[in-house]
């Protein structure tokens, strides 16, 4: 069925190679705007729950993907005024439906902005990201239309809930891939730093006839004196001793 196919396609966005959470959010919003019946624009927002000094809890936006710039303005207005379907969905952790914003009484400060942005009807579904370490992250998946009563009451709510669930899983995967890539890069940098420090220690040991501990102590002393990192001092020393050596001139070789 096309609904399951669309959900799988959106869920697969976070599994593509080199996909970041930011890119996945943009792709999800565009896919929904193009494929969901009645939808003319989509907004996918990633939230994180934070605890205030007084113990109060609230959700803050960490990133989002909007298929149209008008929805970005609408989200900023909702976030500033704390009124609107998107902030309502994440605050109550329940689906929010708007048949026609002009008939809405829940968010009087949002009505005029919604009309300006062409947001007449919408369905917004929250979904917590799965897995360890993501308990404080929540995604809201919103489909929007410039027409009133644009979404089928029999299909729209269930479809939006399904897409939100698959999007949350896709983002979870994208975060894990990003974390793995960051850890791998960190390990490569650490291994590179250790290699160059070992090379510099070898140069000092050979020059001074000392052991490895004394060579490292010498590197550290130079680093502290010059307010540099040990690895930078080591890299400079290695470069000085492994770079091209100046050619010696032979007296009288040029006949002078």
mmCIF file of C-alpha atoms in Angstrom:
data_model
loop_
_atom_site.group_PDB
_atom_site.id
_atom_site.type_symbol
_atom_site.label_atom_id
_atom_site.label_comp_id
_atom_site.label_asym_id
_atom_site.label_seq_id
_atom_site.Cartn_x
_atom_site.Cartn_y
_atom_site.Cartn_z
ATOM 1 C CA UNK A 1 0.000 0.000 0.000
ATOM 2 C CA UNK A 2 1.283 3.495 -0.822
ATOM 3 C CA UNK A 3 1.056 4.637 2.812
ATOM 4 C CA UNK A 4 3.474 1.960 4.016
ATOM 5 C CA UNK A 5 5.709 2.620 1.017
ATOM 6 C CA UNK A 6 5.894 6.347 1.832
ATOM 7 C CA UNK A 7 6.607 5.587 5.498
ATOM 8 C CA UNK A 8 9.437 3.244 4.534
ATOM 9 C CA UNK A 9 10.895 5.809 2.148
ATOM 10 C CA UNK A 10 10.928 8.476 4.857
ATOM 11 C CA UNK A 11 12.299 6.026 7.398
ATOM 12 C CA UNK A 12 15.132 5.137 5.044
ATOM 13 C CA UNK A 13 16.333 8.740 4.811
ATOM 14 C CA UNK A 14 18.290 8.472 8.052
ATOM 15 C CA UNK A 15 20.053 5.316 6.887
ATOM 16 C CA UNK A 16 21.663 6.773 3.784
ATOM 17 C CA UNK A 17 25.442 7.014 3.888
ATOM 18 C CA UNK A 18 26.798 10.354 5.120
ATOM 19 C CA UNK A 19 23.316 11.561 6.046
ATOM 20 C CA UNK A 20 23.324 14.017 8.938
ATOM 21 C CA UNK A 21 20.277 14.687 11.145
ATOM 22 C CA UNK A 22 20.031 18.162 9.614
ATOM 23 C CA UNK A 23 19.910 16.799 6.081
ATOM 24 C CA UNK A 24 17.442 14.088 7.081
ATOM 25 C CA UNK A 25 15.049 16.693 8.534
ATOM 26 C CA UNK A 26 15.090 18.697 5.297
ATOM 27 C CA UNK A 27 14.527 15.589 3.195
ATOM 28 C CA UNK A 28 11.630 14.440 5.376
ATOM 29 C CA UNK A 29 9.819 17.757 5.100
ATOM 30 C CA UNK A 30 10.203 17.841 1.316
ATOM 31 C CA UNK A 31 9.082 14.218 0.934
ATOM 32 C CA UNK A 32 5.948 14.840 2.993
ATOM 33 C CA UNK A 33 5.073 18.027 1.102
ATOM 34 C CA UNK A 34 5.312 16.154 -2.205
ATOM 35 C CA UNK A 35 3.617 12.893 -1.217
ATOM 36 C CA UNK A 36 0.981 13.396 1.498
ATOM 37 C CA UNK A 37 -2.498 13.993 0.009
ATOM 38 C CA UNK A 38 -3.715 17.530 0.665
ATOM 39 C CA UNK A 39 -0.326 18.655 1.978
ATOM 40 C CA UNK A 40 1.234 21.753 0.456
ATOM 41 C CA UNK A 41 4.028 22.196 3.021
ATOM 42 C CA UNK A 42 5.587 20.201 5.863
ATOM 43 C CA UNK A 43 7.477 21.029 9.036
ATOM 44 C CA UNK A 44 9.602 18.513 10.941
ATOM 45 C CA UNK A 45 11.045 19.821 14.210
ATOM 46 C CA UNK A 46 13.529 18.245 16.602
ATOM 47 C CA UNK A 47 13.119 19.229 20.250
ATOM 48 C CA UNK A 48 15.145 18.554 23.370
ATOM 49 C CA UNK A 49 13.718 18.574 26.876
ATOM 50 C CA UNK A 50 15.667 20.771 29.295
ATOM 51 C CA UNK A 51 15.315 21.185 33.034
ATOM 52 C CA UNK A 52 15.421 24.683 34.500
ATOM 53 C CA UNK A 53 17.094 25.715 37.779
ATOM 54 C CA UNK A 54 13.713 25.486 39.514
ATOM 55 C CA UNK A 55 13.124 21.941 38.261
ATOM 56 C CA UNK A 56 10.651 22.988 35.586
ATOM 57 C CA UNK A 57 10.807 21.198 32.246
ATOM 58 C CA UNK A 58 10.355 22.584 28.762
ATOM 59 C CA UNK A 59 11.222 21.687 25.200
ATOM 60 C CA UNK A 60 13.609 23.758 23.103
ATOM 61 C CA UNK A 61 14.106 23.563 19.342
ATOM 62 C CA UNK A 62 17.464 22.087 18.364
ATOM 63 C CA UNK A 63 16.873 21.820 14.609
ATOM 64 C CA UNK A 64 14.113 21.622 12.039
ATOM 65 C CA UNK A 65 13.347 21.024 8.398
ATOM 66 C CA UNK A 66 10.737 23.096 6.581
ATOM 67 C CA UNK A 67 9.713 22.496 2.981
ATOM 68 C CA UNK A 68 8.752 26.174 2.640
ATOM 69 C CA UNK A 69 10.224 29.284 4.255
ATOM 70 C CA UNK A 70 6.794 30.487 5.411
ATOM 71 C CA UNK A 71 6.638 27.581 7.830
ATOM 72 C CA UNK A 72 9.988 28.628 9.282
ATOM 73 C CA UNK A 73 8.498 32.041 10.097
ATOM 74 C CA UNK A 74 5.393 30.413 11.544
ATOM 75 C CA UNK A 75 7.525 28.163 13.766
ATOM 76 C CA UNK A 76 9.537 31.124 15.040
ATOM 77 C CA UNK A 77 6.301 32.926 15.925
ATOM 78 C CA UNK A 78 4.930 29.854 17.711
ATOM 79 C CA UNK A 79 8.161 29.394 19.644
ATOM 80 C CA UNK A 80 8.247 33.048 20.700
ATOM 81 C CA UNK A 81 4.603 33.287 21.756
ATOM 82 C CA UNK A 82 4.256 29.679 22.950
ATOM 83 C CA UNK A 83 1.080 29.371 20.882
ATOM 84 C CA UNK A 84 0.292 27.229 17.858
ATOM 85 C CA UNK A 85 -0.149 23.605 16.792
ATOM 86 C CA UNK A 86 3.547 22.676 16.804
ATOM 87 C CA UNK A 87 4.321 23.883 20.337
ATOM 88 C CA UNK A 88 0.992 22.485 21.519
ATOM 89 C CA UNK A 89 1.846 19.041 20.139
ATOM 90 C CA UNK A 90 5.231 18.828 21.870
ATOM 91 C CA UNK A 91 3.909 20.308 25.114
ATOM 92 C CA UNK A 92 0.988 17.890 25.378
ATOM 93 C CA UNK A 93 2.726 15.006 23.558
ATOM 94 C CA UNK A 94 -0.420 14.337 21.568
ATOM 95 C CA UNK A 95 -1.590 14.870 18.007
ATOM 96 C CA UNK A 96 -2.960 18.327 17.209
ATOM 97 C CA UNK A 97 -5.399 18.791 14.335
ATOM 98 C CA UNK A 98 -6.468 22.080 12.813
ATOM 99 C CA UNK A 99 -9.367 21.945 10.360
ATOM 100 C CA UNK A 100 -9.349 25.683 9.727
ATOM 101 C CA UNK A 101 -7.238 28.109 11.695
ATOM 102 C CA UNK A 102 -9.873 30.810 11.154
ATOM 103 C CA UNK A 103 -12.275 28.734 13.238
ATOM 104 C CA UNK A 104 -9.683 28.083 15.953
ATOM 105 C CA UNK A 105 -9.986 29.537 19.451
ATOM 106 C CA UNK A 106 -6.970 27.848 21.062
ATOM 107 C CA UNK A 107 -4.217 30.206 19.870
ATOM 108 C CA UNK A 108 -5.538 33.725 19.243
ATOM 109 C CA UNK A 109 -2.022 35.141 18.855
ATOM 110 C CA UNK A 110 -1.192 32.639 16.122
ATOM 111 C CA UNK A 111 -4.193 33.113 13.822
ATOM 112 C CA UNK A 112 -2.999 36.167 11.896
ATOM 113 C CA UNK A 113 0.497 34.747 11.452
ATOM 114 C CA UNK A 114 -0.928 31.444 10.212
ATOM 115 C CA UNK A 115 -3.055 33.209 7.620
ATOM 116 C CA UNK A 116 -0.071 35.271 6.428
ATOM 117 C CA UNK A 117 1.966 32.091 6.074
ATOM 118 C CA UNK A 118 -0.802 30.230 4.263
ATOM 119 C CA UNK A 119 -1.298 27.745 7.095
ATOM 120 C CA UNK A 120 -5.050 27.130 7.110
ATOM 121 C CA UNK A 121 -5.198 23.474 8.164
ATOM 122 C CA UNK A 122 -2.676 21.043 9.610
ATOM 123 C CA UNK A 123 -1.980 17.836 11.513
ATOM 124 C CA UNK A 124 1.000 17.705 13.866
ATOM 125 C CA UNK A 125 2.174 14.489 15.515
ATOM 126 C CA UNK A 126 4.862 14.233 18.233
ATOM 127 C CA UNK A 127 7.075 11.173 18.526
ATOM 128 C CA UNK A 128 9.893 10.470 20.974
ATOM 129 C CA UNK A 129 13.169 9.283 19.492
ATOM 130 C CA UNK A 130 13.890 5.656 20.433
ATOM 131 C CA UNK A 131 17.020 4.217 22.011
ATOM 132 C CA UNK A 132 19.426 4.949 24.826
ATOM 133 C CA UNK A 133 20.582 8.539 25.042
ATOM 134 C CA UNK A 134 17.655 9.904 23.027
ATOM 135 C CA UNK A 135 15.045 9.906 25.786
ATOM 136 C CA UNK A 136 15.029 13.716 25.944
ATOM 137 C CA UNK A 137 14.625 14.186 22.182
ATOM 138 C CA UNK A 138 11.192 14.584 20.602
ATOM 139 C CA UNK A 139 10.231 15.046 16.974
ATOM 140 C CA UNK A 140 7.094 16.789 15.779
ATOM 141 C CA UNK A 141 5.960 15.916 12.267
ATOM 142 C CA UNK A 142 3.530 18.440 10.794
ATOM 143 C CA UNK A 143 1.686 18.427 7.473
ATOM 144 C CA UNK A 144 0.161 21.774 6.488
ATOM 145 C CA UNK A 145 -2.096 23.148 3.793
ATOM 146 C CA UNK A 146 -3.178 26.535 2.509
ATOM 147 C CA UNK A 147 -6.739 25.209 2.235
ATOM 148 C CA UNK A 148 -9.197 24.651 5.046
ATOM 149 C CA UNK A 149 -10.235 21.046 5.759
ATOM 150 C CA UNK A 150 -7.492 19.780 3.454
ATOM 151 C CA UNK A 151 -6.825 16.469 5.185
ATOM 152 C CA UNK A 152 -9.032 13.413 5.086
ATOM 153 C CA UNK A 153 -10.174 12.619 8.627
ATOM 154 C CA UNK A 154 -9.925 8.909 7.908
ATOM 155 C CA UNK A 155 -6.412 8.883 6.462
ATOM 156 C CA UNK A 156 -4.618 12.060 7.508
ATOM 157 C CA UNK A 157 -4.254 11.506 11.270
ATOM 158 C CA UNK A 158 -3.116 7.882 10.983
ATOM 159 C CA UNK A 159 -0.740 8.676 8.119
ATOM 160 C CA UNK A 160 0.849 11.573 10.017
ATOM 161 C CA UNK A 161 1.315 9.408 13.108
ATOM 162 C CA UNK A 162 2.954 6.685 11.016
ATOM 163 C CA UNK A 163 5.294 9.149 9.289
ATOM 164 C CA UNK A 164 6.252 10.709 12.633
ATOM 165 C CA UNK A 165 7.160 7.296 14.047
ATOM 166 C CA UNK A 166 9.283 6.365 11.027
ATOM 167 C CA UNK A 167 10.927 9.790 11.000
ATOM 168 C CA UNK A 168 11.875 9.461 14.678
ATOM 169 C CA UNK A 169 13.508 6.106 13.989
ATOM 170 C CA UNK A 170 15.321 7.540 10.963
ATOM 171 C CA UNK A 171 16.677 10.438 13.016
ATOM 172 C CA UNK A 172 17.816 8.024 15.712
ATOM 173 C CA UNK A 173 19.806 6.159 13.049
ATOM 174 C CA UNK A 174 21.234 9.403 11.637
ATOM 175 C CA UNK A 175 22.392 10.479 15.092
ATOM 176 C CA UNK A 176 24.063 7.122 15.668
ATOM 177 C CA UNK A 177 25.859 7.319 12.315
ATOM 178 C CA UNK A 178 27.014 10.866 13.066
ATOM 179 C CA UNK A 179 28.257 9.840 16.511
ATOM 180 C CA UNK A 180 30.107 6.858 15.037
ATOM 181 C CA UNK A 181 31.757 9.032 12.383
ATOM 182 C CA UNK A 182 32.753 11.607 15.022
ATOM 183 C CA UNK A 183 34.241 8.908 17.255
ATOM 184 C CA UNK A 184 36.144 7.416 14.318
ATOM 185 C CA UNK A 185 37.566 10.825 13.402
ATOM 186 C CA UNK A 186 38.555 11.393 17.034
ATOM 187 C CA UNK A 187 40.372 8.065 17.126
ATOM 188 C CA UNK A 188 42.215 8.859 13.896
ATOM 189 C CA UNK A 189 43.333 12.212 15.306
ATOM 190 C CA UNK A 190 44.429 10.555 18.555
ATOM 191 C CA UNK A 191 46.409 7.896 16.698
ATOM 192 C CA UNK A 192 48.017 10.531 14.470
ATOM 193 C CA UNK A 193 48.988 12.603 17.518
ATOM 194 C CA UNK A 194 50.483 9.588 19.273
ATOM 195 C CA UNK A 195 52.474 8.675 16.169
ATOM 196 C CA UNK A 196 54.029 12.124 15.787
ATOM 197 C CA UNK A 197 54.816 12.329 19.519
ATOM 198 C CA UNK A 198 56.541 8.942 19.365
ATOM 199 C CA UNK A 199 58.551 10.150 16.372
ATOM 200 C CA UNK A 200 59.596 13.311 18.214
ATOM 201 C CA UNK A 201 60.576 11.286 21.284
ATOM 202 C CA UNK A 202 62.730 9.083 19.086
ATOM 203 C CA UNK A 203 64.542 12.115 17.694
ATOM 204 C CA UNK A 204 65.234 13.453 21.183
ATOM 205 C CA UNK A 205 66.321 10.054 22.492
ATOM 206 C CA UNK A 206 68.765 9.699 19.621
ATOM 207 C CA UNK A 207 70.133 13.219 20.030
ATOM 208 C CA UNK A 208 70.456 13.200 23.839
ATOM 209 C CA UNK A 209 70.930 9.532 24.534
ATOM 210 C CA UNK A 210 68.023 9.575 27.011
ATOM 211 C CA UNK A 211 65.060 7.277 27.603
ATOM 212 C CA UNK A 212 61.442 7.745 26.441
ATOM 213 C CA UNK A 213 60.248 9.318 29.686
ATOM 214 C CA UNK A 214 62.983 11.935 29.632
ATOM 215 C CA UNK A 215 62.281 12.669 25.965
ATOM 216 C CA UNK A 216 58.593 13.227 26.655
ATOM 217 C CA UNK A 217 59.439 15.438 29.643
ATOM 218 C CA UNK A 218 61.589 17.560 27.328
ATOM 219 C CA UNK A 219 58.719 17.897 24.850
ATOM 220 C CA UNK A 220 56.343 18.890 27.606
ATOM 221 C CA UNK A 221 58.776 21.467 28.995
ATOM 222 C CA UNK A 222 59.088 23.149 25.584
ATOM 223 C CA UNK A 223 55.309 23.087 25.130
ATOM 224 C CA UNK A 224 54.699 24.729 28.509
ATOM 225 C CA UNK A 225 57.369 27.345 27.941
ATOM 226 C CA UNK A 226 55.890 28.307 24.575
ATOM 227 C CA UNK A 227 52.260 27.810 25.591
ATOM 228 C CA UNK A 228 51.703 25.220 22.905
ATOM 229 C CA UNK A 229 50.317 21.719 22.841
ATOM 230 C CA UNK A 230 52.773 18.842 23.145
ATOM 231 C CA UNK A 231 51.584 17.424 19.821
ATOM 232 C CA UNK A 232 52.257 20.754 18.074
ATOM 233 C CA UNK A 233 55.786 20.897 19.484
ATOM 234 C CA UNK A 234 56.324 17.305 18.411
ATOM 235 C CA UNK A 235 54.998 18.031 14.917
ATOM 236 C CA UNK A 236 57.365 21.002 14.539
ATOM 237 C CA UNK A 237 60.331 18.927 15.692
ATOM 238 C CA UNK A 238 59.530 16.100 13.308
ATOM 239 C CA UNK A 239 59.100 18.544 10.411
ATOM 240 C CA UNK A 240 62.470 20.149 11.155
ATOM 241 C CA UNK A 241 64.232 16.802 11.189
ATOM 242 C CA UNK A 242 62.494 15.039 8.314
ATOM 243 C CA UNK A 243 62.085 17.868 5.806
ATOM 244 C CA UNK A 244 64.379 18.363 2.807
ATOM 245 C CA UNK A 245 67.929 19.063 3.940
ATOM 246 C CA UNK A 246 69.897 21.953 2.412
ATOM 247 C CA UNK A 247 72.405 20.851 -0.210
ATOM 248 C CA UNK A 248 76.014 21.321 0.830
ATOM 249 C CA UNK A 249 78.139 23.415 -1.494
ATOM 250 C CA UNK A 250 81.486 22.037 -2.537
ATOM 251 C CA UNK A 251 84.238 24.591 -2.411
ATOM 252 C CA UNK A 252 85.486 25.341 -5.830
ATOM 253 C CA UNK A 253 82.845 23.165 -7.510
ATOM 254 C CA UNK A 254 81.606 26.104 -9.551
ATOM 255 C CA UNK A 255 85.089 27.007 -10.584
ATOM 256 C CA UNK A 256 85.218 30.194 -8.517
#
